[in-house]
Coordinates of N, CA and C in Angstrom, one line a residue:
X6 N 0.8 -1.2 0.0 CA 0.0 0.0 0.0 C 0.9 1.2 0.0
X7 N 0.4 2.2 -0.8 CA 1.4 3.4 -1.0 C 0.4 4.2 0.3
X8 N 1.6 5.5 0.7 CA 0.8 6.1 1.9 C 1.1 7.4 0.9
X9 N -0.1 8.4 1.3 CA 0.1 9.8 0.9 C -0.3 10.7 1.9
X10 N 0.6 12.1 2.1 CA -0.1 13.2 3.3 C -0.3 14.0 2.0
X11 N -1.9 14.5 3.1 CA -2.1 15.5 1.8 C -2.0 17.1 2.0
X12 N -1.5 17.9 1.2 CA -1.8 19.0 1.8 C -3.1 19.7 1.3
X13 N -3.7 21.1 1.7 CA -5.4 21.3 1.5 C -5.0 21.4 -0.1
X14 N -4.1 21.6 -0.8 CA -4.8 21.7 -2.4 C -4.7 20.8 -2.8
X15 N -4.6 19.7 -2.6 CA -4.5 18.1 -3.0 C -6.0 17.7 -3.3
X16 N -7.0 18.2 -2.6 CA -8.3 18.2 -2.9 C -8.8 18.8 -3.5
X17 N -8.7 19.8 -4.3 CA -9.4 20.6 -5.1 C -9.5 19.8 -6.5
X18 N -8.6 19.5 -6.8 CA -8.9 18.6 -8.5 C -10.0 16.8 -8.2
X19 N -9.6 16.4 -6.5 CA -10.6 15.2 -6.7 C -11.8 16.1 -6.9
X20 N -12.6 16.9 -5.8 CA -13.7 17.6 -5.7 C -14.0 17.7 -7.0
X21 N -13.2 18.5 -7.8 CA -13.5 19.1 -9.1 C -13.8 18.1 -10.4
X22 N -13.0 17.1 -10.5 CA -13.2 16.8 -11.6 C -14.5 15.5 -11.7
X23 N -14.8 15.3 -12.5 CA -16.1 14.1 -12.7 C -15.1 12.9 -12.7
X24 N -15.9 11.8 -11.9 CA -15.0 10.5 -11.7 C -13.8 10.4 -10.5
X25 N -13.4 11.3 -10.2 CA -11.8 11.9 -9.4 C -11.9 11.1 -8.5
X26 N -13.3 11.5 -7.3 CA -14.0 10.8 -5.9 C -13.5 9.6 -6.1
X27 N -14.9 9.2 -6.8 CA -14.9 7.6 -7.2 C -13.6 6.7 -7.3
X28 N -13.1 7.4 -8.0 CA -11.7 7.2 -8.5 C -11.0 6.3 -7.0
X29 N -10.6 7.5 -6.3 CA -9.8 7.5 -5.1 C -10.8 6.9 -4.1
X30 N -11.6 7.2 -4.0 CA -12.3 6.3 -2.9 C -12.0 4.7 -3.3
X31 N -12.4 4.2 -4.5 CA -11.8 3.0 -5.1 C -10.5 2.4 -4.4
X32 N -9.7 3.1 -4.9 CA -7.9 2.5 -4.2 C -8.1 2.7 -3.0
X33 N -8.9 3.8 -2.3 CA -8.9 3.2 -0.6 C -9.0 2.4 0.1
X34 N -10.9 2.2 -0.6 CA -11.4 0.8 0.1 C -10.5 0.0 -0.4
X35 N -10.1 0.1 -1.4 CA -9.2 -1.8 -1.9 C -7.9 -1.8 -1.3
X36 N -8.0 -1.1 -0.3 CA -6.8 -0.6 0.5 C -5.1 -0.6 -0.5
X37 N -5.4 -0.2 -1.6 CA -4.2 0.3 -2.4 C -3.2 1.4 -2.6
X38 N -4.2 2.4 -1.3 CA -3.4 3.6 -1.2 C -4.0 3.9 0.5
X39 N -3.6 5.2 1.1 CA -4.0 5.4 2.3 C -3.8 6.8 2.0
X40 N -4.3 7.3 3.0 CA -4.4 9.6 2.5 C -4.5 10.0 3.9
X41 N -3.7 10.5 4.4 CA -3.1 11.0 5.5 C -3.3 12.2 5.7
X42 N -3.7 13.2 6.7 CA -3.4 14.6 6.7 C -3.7 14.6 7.9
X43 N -2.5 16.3 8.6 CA -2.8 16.8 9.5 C -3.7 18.2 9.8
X44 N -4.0 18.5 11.0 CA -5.3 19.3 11.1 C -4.8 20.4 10.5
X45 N -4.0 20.5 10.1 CA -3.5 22.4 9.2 C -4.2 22.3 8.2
X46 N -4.2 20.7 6.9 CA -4.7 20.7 5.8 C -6.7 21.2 6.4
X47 N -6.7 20.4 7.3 CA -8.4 20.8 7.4 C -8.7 22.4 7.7
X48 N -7.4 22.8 8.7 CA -7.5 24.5 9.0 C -7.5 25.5 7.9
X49 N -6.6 24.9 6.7 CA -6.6 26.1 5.2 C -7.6 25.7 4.8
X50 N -9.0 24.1 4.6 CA -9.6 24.3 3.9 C -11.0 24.7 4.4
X51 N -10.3 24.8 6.0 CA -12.2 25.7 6.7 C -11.5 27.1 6.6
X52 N -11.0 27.6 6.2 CA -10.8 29.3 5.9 C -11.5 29.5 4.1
X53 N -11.9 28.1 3.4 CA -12.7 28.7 2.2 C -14.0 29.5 2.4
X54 N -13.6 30.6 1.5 CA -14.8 31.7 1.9 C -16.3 31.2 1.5
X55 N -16.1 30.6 0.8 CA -17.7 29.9 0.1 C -17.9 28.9 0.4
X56 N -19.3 29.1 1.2 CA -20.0 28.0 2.3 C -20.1 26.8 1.8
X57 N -20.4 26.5 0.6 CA -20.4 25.1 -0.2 C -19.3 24.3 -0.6
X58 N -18.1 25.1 -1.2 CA -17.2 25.3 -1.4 C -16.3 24.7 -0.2
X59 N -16.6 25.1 0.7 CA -15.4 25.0 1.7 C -16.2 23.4 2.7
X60 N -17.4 23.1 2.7 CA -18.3 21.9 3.1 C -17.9 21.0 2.4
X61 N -17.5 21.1 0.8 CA -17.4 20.0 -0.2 C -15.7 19.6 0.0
X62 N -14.8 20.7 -0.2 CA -13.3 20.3 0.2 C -13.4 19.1 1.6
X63 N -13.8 19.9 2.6 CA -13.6 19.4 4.0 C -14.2 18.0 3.1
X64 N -15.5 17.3 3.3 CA -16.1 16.1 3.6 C -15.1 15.4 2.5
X65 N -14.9 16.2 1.2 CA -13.6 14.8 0.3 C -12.5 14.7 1.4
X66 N -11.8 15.4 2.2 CA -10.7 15.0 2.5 C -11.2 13.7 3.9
X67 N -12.1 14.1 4.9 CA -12.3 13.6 6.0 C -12.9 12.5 5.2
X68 N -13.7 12.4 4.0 CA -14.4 11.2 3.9 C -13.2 9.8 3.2
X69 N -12.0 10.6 2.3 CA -10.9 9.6 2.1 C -9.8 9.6 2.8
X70 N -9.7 10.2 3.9 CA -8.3 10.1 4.6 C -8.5 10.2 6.2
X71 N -7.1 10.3 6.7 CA -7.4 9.9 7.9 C -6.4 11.0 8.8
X72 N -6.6 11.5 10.0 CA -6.9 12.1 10.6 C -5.3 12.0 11.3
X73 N -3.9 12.8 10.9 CA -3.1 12.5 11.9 C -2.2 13.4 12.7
X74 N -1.4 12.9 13.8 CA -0.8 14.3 14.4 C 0.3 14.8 13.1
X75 N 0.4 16.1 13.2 CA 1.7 17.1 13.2 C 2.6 16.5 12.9
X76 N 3.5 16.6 12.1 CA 5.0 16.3 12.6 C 6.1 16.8 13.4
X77 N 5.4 17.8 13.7 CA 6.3 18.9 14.4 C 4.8 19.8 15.3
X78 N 5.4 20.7 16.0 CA 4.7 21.7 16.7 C 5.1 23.2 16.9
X79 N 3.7 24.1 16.4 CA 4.7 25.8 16.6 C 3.5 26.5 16.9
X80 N 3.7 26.8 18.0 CA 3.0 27.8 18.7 C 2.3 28.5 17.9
X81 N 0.9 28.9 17.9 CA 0.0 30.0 17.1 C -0.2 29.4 15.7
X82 N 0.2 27.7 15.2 CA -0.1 27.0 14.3 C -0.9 26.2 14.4
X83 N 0.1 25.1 15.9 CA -0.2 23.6 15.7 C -1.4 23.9 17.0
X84 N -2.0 22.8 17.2 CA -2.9 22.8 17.7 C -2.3 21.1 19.4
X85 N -2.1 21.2 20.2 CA -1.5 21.0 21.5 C -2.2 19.5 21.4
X86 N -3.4 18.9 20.8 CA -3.5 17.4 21.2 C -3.6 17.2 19.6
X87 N -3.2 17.8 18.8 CA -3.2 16.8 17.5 C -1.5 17.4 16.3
X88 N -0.6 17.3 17.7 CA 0.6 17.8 16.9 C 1.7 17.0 18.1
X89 N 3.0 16.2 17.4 CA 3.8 15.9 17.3 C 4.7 17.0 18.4
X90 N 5.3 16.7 19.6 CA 6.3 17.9 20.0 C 7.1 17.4 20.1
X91 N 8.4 17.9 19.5 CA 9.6 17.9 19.4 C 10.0 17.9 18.0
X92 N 10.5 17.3 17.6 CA 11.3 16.9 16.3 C 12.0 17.5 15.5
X93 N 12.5 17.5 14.1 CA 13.6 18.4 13.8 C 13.7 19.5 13.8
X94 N 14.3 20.7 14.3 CA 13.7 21.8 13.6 C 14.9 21.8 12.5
X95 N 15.9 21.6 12.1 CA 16.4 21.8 11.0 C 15.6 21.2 9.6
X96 N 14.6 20.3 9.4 CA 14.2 19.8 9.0 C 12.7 20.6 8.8
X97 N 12.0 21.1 9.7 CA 10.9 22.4 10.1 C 11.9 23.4 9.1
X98 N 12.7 23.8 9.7 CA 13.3 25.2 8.9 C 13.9 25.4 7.2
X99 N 14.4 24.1 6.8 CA 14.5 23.6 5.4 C 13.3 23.5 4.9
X100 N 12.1 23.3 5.4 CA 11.2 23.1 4.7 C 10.1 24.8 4.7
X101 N 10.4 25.2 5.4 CA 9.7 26.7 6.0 C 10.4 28.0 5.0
X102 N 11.7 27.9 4.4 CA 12.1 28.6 4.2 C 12.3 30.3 4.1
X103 N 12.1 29.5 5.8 CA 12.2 31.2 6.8 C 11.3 31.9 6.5
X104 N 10.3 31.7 5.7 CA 9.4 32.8 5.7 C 8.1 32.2 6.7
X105 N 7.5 33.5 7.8 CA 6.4 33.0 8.6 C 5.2 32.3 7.8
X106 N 4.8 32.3 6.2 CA 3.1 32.2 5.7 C 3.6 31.2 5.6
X107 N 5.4 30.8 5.7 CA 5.1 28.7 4.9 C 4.9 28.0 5.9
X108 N 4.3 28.3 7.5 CA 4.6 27.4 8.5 C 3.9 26.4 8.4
X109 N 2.3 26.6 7.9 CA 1.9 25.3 7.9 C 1.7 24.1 6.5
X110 N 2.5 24.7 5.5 CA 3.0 23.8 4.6 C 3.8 23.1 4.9
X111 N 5.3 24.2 6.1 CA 6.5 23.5 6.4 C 5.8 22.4 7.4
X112 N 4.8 22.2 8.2 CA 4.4 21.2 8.9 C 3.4 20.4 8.6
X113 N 3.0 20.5 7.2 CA 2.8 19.2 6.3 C 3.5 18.6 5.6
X114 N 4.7 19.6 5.1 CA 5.9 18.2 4.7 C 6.9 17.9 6.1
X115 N 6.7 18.3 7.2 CA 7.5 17.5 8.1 C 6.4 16.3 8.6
X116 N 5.2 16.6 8.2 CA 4.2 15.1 8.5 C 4.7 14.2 7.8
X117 N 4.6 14.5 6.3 CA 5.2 13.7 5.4 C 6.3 12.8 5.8
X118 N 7.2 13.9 6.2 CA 8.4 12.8 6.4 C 8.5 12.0 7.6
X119 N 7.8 12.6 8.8 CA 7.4 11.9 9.7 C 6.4 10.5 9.2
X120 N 5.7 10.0 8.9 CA 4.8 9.1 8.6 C 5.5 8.3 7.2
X121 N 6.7 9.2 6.7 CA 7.6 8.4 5.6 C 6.8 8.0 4.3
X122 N 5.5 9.5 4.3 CA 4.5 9.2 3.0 C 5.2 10.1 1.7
X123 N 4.5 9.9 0.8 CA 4.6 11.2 -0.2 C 3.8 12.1 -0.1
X124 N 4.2 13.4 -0.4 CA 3.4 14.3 -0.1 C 2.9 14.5 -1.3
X125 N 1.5 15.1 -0.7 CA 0.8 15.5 -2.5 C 0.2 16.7 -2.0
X126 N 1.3 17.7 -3.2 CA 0.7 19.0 -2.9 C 0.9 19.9 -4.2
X127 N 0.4 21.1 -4.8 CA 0.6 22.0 -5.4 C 1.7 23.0 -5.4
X128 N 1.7 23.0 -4.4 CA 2.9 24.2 -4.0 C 4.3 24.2 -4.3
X129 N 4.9 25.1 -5.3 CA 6.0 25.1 -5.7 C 7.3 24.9 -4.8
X130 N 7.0 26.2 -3.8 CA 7.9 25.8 -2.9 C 8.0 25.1 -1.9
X131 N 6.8 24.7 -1.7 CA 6.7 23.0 -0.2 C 7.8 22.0 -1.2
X132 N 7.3 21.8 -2.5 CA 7.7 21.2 -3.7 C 9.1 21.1 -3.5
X133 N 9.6 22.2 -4.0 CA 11.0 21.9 -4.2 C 11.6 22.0 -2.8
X134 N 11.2 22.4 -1.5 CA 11.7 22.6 -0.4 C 12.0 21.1 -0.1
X135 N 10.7 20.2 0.0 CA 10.7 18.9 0.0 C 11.4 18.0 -0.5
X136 N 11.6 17.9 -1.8 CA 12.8 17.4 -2.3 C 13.8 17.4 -2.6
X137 N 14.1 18.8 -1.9 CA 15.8 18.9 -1.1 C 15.7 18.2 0.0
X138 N 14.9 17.7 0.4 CA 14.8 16.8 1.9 C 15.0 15.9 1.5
X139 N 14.8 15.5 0.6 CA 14.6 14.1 0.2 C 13.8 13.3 -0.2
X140 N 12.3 14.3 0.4 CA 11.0 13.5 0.7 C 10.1 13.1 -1.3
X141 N 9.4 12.3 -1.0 CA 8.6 11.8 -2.2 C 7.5 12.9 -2.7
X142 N 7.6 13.9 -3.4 CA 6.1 14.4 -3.7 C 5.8 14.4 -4.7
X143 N 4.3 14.5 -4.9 CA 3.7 14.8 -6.4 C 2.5 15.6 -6.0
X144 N 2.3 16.0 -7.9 CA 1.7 16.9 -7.8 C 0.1 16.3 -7.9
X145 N -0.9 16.9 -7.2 CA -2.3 16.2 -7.1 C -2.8 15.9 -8.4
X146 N -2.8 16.3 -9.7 CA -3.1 15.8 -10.7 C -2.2 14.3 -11.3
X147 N -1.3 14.5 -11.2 CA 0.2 13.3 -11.2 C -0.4 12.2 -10.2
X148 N -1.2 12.7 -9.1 CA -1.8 11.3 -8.4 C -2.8 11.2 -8.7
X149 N -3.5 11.3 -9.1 CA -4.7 10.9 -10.0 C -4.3 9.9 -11.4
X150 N -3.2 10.8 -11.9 CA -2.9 9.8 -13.2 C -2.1 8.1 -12.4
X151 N -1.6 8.7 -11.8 CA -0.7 7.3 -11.1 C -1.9 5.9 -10.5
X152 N -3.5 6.9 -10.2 CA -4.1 6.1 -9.7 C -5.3 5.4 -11.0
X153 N -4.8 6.1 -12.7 CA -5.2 5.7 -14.1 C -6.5 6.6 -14.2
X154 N -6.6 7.7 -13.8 CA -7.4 8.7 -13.9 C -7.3 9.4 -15.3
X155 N -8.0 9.7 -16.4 CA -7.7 10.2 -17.5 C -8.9 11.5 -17.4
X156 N -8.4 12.7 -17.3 CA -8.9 13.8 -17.4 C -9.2 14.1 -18.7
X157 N -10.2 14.0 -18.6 CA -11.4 14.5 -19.7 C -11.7 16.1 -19.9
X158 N -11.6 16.4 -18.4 CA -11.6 18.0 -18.5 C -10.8 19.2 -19.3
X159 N -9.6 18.4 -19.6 CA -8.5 19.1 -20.5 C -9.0 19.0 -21.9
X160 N -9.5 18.4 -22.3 CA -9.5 17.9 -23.8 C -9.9 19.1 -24.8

């Protein structure tokens, strides 16, 4: 079974596209994948401003994944019973790259590497931060194809 942490824009293309759900729910139940996230991905995707919008993100992520601590912990981010204390901070700071808005990306790829998943995210720079770490990522569309998803929406 492959493991994946997700970060919140990892869900916007299942939500979005026709088939996507189905798709992934599929490799779940057939336990051929597993989808991992910590409460930060649920925190960026309850700050969507549109009520439907922000109900449909949440329930795809909580309805295919599972629920885990932090890899790390930082005051005025992580939240005290569903975060990880201690662990690298060189590893927090390579991936944060020093700037305060990356904190809670930088502690979705230190879940990642805590839990030793791939990360599936959008973000250029979690992206290349991450794989100066070393860690596995792709991009949410790229796991859809990996899971034989053929977007129709492009055509």
């Amino acid at each position: 079974m492959h493991r994946y942490v997700f970060d919140s824009n990892a869900v916007d293309p299942i939500a979005d596209r026709p088939g996507a759900y189905e798709l992934v729910r599929a490799a779940v139940d057939e336990e051929r994948i597993e989808i991992l996230f910590p409460h930060l991905a649920l925190d960026e995707l309850a700050q969507t401003d549109d009520l439907e919008r922000r109900q449909l993100l949440l329930v795809v992520l909580v309805s295919l994944g599972r629920l885990v601590f932090s890899g790390g912990f930082v005051f005025d981010q992580s939240r005290f019973d569903q975060a990880r204390l201690g662990g690298e901070a060189v590893t927090f700071d390579t991936l944060k790259s020093g700037k305060d808005r990356n904190t809670r990306d930088a502690l979705i790829g230190v879940t990642a590497e805590f839990e030793q998943c791939t990360l599936v995210t959008e973000d250029g720079v979690l992206t290349q931060n991450a794989r100066g770490r070393g860690l596995a990522v792709v991009a949410p569309l790229a796991f859809l194809t990996r899971l034989g998803f053929i977007d129709s929406s492009s055509e």
